[in-house]
CSV table of C-alpha atoms in Angstrom, one decimal:
chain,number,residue,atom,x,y,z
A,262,UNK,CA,4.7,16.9,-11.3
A,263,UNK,CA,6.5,13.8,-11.8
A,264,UNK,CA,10.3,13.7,-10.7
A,265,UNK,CA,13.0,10.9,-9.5
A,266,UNK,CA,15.2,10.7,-6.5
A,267,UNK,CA,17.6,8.1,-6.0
A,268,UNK,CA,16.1,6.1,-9.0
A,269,UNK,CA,12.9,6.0,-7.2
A,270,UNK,CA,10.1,7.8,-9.2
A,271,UNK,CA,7.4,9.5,-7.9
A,272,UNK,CA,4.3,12.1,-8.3
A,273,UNK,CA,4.3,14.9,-6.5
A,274,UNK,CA,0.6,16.8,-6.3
A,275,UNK,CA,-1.3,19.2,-4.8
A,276,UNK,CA,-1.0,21.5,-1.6
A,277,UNK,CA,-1.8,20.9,2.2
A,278,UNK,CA,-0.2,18.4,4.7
A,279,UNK,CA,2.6,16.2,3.0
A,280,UNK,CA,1.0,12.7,2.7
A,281,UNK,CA,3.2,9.5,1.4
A,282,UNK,CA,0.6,6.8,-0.1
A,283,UNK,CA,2.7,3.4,-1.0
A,284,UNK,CA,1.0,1.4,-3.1
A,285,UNK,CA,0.4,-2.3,-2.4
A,286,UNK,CA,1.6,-5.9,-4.5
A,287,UNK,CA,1.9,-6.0,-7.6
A,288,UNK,CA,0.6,-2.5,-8.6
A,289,UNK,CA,2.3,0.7,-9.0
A,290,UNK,CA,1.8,4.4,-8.2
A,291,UNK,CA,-0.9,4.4,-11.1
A,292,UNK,CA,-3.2,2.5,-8.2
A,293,UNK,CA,-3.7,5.6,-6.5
A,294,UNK,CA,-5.4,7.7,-9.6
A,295,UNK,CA,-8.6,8.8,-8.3
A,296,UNK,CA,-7.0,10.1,-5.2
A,297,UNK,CA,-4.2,12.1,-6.6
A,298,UNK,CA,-7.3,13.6,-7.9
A,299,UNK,CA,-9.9,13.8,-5.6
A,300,UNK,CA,-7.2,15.1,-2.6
A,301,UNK,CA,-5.1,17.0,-3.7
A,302,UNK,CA,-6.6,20.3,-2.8
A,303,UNK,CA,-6.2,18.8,1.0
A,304,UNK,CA,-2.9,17.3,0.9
A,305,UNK,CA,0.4,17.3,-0.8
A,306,UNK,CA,0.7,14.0,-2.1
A,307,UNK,CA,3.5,11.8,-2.6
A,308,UNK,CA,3.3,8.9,-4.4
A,309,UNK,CA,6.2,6.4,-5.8
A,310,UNK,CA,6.9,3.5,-8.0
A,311,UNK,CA,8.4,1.2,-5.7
A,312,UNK,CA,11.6,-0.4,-6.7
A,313,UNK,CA,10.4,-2.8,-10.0
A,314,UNK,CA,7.4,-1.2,-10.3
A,315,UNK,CA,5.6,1.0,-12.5
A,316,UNK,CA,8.6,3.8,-13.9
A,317,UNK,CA,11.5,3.0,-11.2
A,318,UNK,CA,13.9,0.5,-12.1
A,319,UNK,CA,15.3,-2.0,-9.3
A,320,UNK,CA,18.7,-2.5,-8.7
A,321,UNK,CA,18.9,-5.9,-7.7
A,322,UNK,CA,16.2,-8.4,-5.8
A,323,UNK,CA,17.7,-8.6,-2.1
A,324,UNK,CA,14.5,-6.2,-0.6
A,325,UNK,CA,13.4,-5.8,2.7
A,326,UNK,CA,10.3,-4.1,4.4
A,327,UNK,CA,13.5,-1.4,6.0
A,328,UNK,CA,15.2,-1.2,2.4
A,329,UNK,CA,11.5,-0.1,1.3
A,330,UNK,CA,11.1,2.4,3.8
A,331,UNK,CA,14.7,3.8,3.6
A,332,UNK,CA,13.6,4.1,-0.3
A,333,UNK,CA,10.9,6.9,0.4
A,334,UNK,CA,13.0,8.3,3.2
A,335,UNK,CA,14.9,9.5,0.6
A,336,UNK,CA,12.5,11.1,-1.2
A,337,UNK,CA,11.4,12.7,1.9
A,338,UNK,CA,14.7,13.8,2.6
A,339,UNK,CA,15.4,15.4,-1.3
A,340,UNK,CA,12.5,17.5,-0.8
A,341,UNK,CA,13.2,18.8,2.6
A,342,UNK,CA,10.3,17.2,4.8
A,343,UNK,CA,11.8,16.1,8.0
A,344,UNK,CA,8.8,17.1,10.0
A,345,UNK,CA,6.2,14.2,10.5
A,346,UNK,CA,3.8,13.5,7.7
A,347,UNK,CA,1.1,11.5,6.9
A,348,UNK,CA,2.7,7.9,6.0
A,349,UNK,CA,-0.4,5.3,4.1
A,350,UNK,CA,-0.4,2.2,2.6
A,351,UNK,CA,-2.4,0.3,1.0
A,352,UNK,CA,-1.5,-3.7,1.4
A,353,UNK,CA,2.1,-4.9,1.3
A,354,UNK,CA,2.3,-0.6,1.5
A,355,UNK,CA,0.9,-0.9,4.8
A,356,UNK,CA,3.7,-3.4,6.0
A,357,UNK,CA,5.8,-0.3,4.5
A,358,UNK,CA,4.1,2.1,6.4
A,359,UNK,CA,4.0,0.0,9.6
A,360,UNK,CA,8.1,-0.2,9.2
A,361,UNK,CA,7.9,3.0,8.2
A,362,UNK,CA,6.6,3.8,11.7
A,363,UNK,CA,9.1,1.4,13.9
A,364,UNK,CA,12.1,3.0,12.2
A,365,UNK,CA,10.9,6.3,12.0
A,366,UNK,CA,8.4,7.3,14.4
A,367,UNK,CA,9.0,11.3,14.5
A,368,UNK,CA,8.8,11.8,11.2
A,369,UNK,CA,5.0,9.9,11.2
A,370,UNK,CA,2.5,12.4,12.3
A,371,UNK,CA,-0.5,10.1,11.4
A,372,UNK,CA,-1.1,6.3,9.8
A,373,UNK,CA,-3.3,5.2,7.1
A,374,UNK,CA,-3.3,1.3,6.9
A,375,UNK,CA,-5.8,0.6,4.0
A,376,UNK,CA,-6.6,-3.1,3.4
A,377,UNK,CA,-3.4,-4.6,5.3
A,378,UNK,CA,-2.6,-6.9,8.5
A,379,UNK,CA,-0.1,-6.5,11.3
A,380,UNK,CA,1.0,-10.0,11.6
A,381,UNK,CA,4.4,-11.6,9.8
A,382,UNK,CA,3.9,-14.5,7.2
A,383,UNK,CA,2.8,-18.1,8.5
A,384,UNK,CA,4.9,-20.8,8.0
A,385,UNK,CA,2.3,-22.0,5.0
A,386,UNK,CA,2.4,-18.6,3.6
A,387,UNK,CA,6.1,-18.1,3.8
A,388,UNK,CA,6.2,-21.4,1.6
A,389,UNK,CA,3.3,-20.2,-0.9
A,390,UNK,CA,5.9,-17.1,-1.8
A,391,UNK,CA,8.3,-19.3,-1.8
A,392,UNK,CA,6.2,-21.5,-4.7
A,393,UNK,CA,5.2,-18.0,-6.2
A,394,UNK,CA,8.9,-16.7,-6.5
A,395,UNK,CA,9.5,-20.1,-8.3
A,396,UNK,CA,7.0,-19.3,-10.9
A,397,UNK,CA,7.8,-16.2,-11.6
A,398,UNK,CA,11.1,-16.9,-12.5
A,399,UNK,CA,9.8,-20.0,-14.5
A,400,UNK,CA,6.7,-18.1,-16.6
A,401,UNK,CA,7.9,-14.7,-15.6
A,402,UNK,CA,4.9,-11.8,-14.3
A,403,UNK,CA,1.9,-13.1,-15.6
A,404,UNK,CA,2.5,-16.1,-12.9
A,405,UNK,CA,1.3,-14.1,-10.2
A,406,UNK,CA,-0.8,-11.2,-12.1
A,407,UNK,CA,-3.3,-13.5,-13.6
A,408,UNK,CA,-3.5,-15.9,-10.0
A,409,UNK,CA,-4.2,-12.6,-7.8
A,410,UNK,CA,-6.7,-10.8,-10.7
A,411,UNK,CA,-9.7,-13.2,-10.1
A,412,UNK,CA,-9.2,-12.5,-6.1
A,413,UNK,CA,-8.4,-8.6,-5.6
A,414,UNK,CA,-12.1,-7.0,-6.4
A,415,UNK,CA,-15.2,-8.2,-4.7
A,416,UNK,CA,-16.7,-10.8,-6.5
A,417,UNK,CA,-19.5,-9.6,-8.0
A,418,UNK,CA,-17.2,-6.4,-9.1
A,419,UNK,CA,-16.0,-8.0,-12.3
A,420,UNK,CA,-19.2,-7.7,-13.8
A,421,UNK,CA,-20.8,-4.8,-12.2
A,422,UNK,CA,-17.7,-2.6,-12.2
A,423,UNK,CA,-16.0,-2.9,-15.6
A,424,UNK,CA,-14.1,0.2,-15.6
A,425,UNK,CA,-12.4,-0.8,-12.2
A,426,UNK,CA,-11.3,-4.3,-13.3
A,427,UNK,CA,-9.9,-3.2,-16.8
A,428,UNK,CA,-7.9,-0.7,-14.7
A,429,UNK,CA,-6.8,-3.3,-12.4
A,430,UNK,CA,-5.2,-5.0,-15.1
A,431,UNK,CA,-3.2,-2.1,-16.6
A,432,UNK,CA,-2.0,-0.8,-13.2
A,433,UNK,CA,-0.8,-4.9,-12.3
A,434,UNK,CA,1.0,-4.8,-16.2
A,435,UNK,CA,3.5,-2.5,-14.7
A,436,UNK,CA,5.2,-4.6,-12.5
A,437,UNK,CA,8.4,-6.1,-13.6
A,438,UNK,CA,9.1,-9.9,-13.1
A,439,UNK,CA,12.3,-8.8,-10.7
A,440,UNK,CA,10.2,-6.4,-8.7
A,441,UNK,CA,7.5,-9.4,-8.1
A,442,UNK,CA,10.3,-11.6,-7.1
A,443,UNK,CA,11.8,-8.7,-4.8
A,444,UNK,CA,8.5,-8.3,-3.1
A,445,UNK,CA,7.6,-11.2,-2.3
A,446,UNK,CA,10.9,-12.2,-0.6
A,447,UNK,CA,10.4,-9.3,1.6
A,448,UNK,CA,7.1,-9.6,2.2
A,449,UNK,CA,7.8,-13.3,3.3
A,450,UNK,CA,10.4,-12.6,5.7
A,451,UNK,CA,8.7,-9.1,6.9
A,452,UNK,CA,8.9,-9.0,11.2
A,453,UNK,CA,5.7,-9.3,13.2
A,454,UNK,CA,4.4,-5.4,13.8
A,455,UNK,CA,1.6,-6.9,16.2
A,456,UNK,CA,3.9,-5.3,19.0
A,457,UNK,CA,4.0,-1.8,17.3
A,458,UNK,CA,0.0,-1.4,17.2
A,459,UNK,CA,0.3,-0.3,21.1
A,460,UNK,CA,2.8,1.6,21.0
A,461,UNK,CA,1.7,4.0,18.1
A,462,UNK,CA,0.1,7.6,19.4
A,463,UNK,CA,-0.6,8.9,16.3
A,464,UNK,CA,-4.2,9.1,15.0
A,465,UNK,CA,-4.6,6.5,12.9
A,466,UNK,CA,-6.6,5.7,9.9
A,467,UNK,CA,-8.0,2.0,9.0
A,468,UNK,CA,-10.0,1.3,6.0
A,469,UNK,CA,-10.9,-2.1,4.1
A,470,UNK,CA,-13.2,-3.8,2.2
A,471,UNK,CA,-15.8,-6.4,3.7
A,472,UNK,CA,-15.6,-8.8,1.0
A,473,UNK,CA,-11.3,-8.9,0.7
A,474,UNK,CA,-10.5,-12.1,-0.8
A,475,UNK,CA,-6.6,-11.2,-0.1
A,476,UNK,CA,-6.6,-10.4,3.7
A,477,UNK,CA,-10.2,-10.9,6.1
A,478,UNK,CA,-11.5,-7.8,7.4
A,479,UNK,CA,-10.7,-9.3,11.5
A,480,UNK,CA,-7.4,-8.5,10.4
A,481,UNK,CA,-8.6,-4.5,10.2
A,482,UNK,CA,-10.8,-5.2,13.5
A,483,UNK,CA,-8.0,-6.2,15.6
A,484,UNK,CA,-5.5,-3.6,14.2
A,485,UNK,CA,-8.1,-1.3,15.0
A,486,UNK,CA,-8.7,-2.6,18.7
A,487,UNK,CA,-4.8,-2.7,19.5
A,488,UNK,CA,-4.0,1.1,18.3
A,489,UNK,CA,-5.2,3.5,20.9
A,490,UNK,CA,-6.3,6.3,18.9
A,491,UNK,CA,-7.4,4.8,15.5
A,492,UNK,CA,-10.6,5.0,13.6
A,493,UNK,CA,-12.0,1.9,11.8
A,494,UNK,CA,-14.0,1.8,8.5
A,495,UNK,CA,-15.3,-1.5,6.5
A,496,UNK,CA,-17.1,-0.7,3.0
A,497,UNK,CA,-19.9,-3.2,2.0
A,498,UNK,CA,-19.4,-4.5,-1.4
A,499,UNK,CA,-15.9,-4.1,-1.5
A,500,UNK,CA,-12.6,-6.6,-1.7
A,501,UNK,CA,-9.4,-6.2,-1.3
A,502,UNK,CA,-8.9,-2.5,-3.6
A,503,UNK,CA,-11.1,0.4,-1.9
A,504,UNK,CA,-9.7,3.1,-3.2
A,505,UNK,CA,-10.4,1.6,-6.7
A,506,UNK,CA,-13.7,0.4,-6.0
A,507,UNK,CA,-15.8,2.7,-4.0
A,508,UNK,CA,-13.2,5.7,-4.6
A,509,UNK,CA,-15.8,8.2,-3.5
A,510,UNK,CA,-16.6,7.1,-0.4
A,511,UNK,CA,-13.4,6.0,0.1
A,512,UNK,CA,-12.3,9.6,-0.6
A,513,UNK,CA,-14.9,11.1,1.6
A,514,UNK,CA,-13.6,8.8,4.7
A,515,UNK,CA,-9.9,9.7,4.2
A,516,UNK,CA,-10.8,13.5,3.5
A,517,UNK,CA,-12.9,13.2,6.7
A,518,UNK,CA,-10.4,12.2,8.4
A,519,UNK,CA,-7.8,14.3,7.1
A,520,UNK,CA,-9.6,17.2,7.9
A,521,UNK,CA,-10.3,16.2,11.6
A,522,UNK,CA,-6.5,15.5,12.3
């Protein structure tokens, strides 16, 4: 079913252990089709629009990586889950779900962190989003959809899987030019969560593609070396979209894994 707490909207779909899967930058709920699918006869899932993207509207563009989280924790909270859950996200939705577990560690019983990095923004990278924001509010959406397009599948994808890149470009039509600008500010001043990775006891999940253009897969490795009880998986032939490229086997691994914790 599809409901809407606190302006954010969200599916709600199938039965099993609650699982919250945030979407990544600049996509919307729509990225995580073939799983709503494919898992929901294992786990409850939940999955919103973020705040300027896909069917929930933003109220204004002062975001943060804590404003995110406090966002589905509302959600959460308006459908009576205060026990922990499963908290993924794919991308800038694993920054999410990394803040998610700082501020809110008994309500995570495990992590999925699907093509994402621990580490804050360099001071090049702060001043890239910084240039983005810029032309966004200059050419409006298609600024940054049609720069990130060429770089989100593996290469070779564009040709050999057409029905993946023609439904990376509807999910990325969904974003609004606010919610762009929104996210990146908050991506750009997000904290380092290099710290948290020791800390966090839960089992946790990490999956991402061998070929990422967006973030390098040592970025997964040394997540995956610094959390004490996580599970590592890289998919040949893959960039920076998993779930939307190799959904089967990326379906099998999180099932798997599901099904062992």
């Amino acid at each position: 079913m599809n409901s809407e707490t606190f302006s954010l909207h969200f599916e709600d779909r199938g039965i099993g252990v609650p699982t919250l899967l945030i979407h990544g930058f600049p996509f919307s709920g729509l990225l995580w089709a073939r799983q709503s699918e494919a898992l929901s006869e294992q786990a409850r899932l939940l999955v919103p629009d973020l705040p300027g993207f896909g069917n929930s509207p933003l109220a204004d563009t002062s975001y943060t990586m804590d404003r995110y989280v406090e966002d589905c924790v509302a959600v959460l909270d308006a459908l009576g889950l205060l026990e922990p859950i499963t908290i993924g996200g794919l991308s800038m939705g694993g920054y999410i779900a990394l803040a998610f577990a700082r501020n809110f560690p008994e309500r995570v019983g495990r992590l999925l962190l699907f093509s994402t990095r621990a580490g804050a923004d360099s001071a090049e990278a702060k001043a890239a989003r910084d240039k983005t924001i810029a032309q966004v509010e200059e050419h409006g959406s298609s600024a940054v959809t049609e720069a990130m397009y060429p770089k989100l599948l593996a290469p070779a994808a564009y040709s050999e899987n057409p029905g993946a890149a023609a439904e990376l470009q509807m999910v990325m039509q969904t974003a609004s030019a606010e919610g762009i600008i929104a996210a990146l500010r908050a991506m750009r001043d997000r904290p380092d969560s290099s710290d948290l990775l020791g800390k966090l006891q839960v089992p946790t999940l990490i999956v991402h593609g061998r070929e990422d253009q967006i973030i390098p897969p040592s970025e997964a490795e040394a997540m995956a070396k610094a959390i004490p009880n996580s599970e590592l998986h890289l998919i040949d032939s893959t960039g920076h979209l998993p779930n939307l490229e190799k959904p089967d086997e990326f379906n099998r691994i999180v099932a798997t894994f599901l099904g062992n914790h």
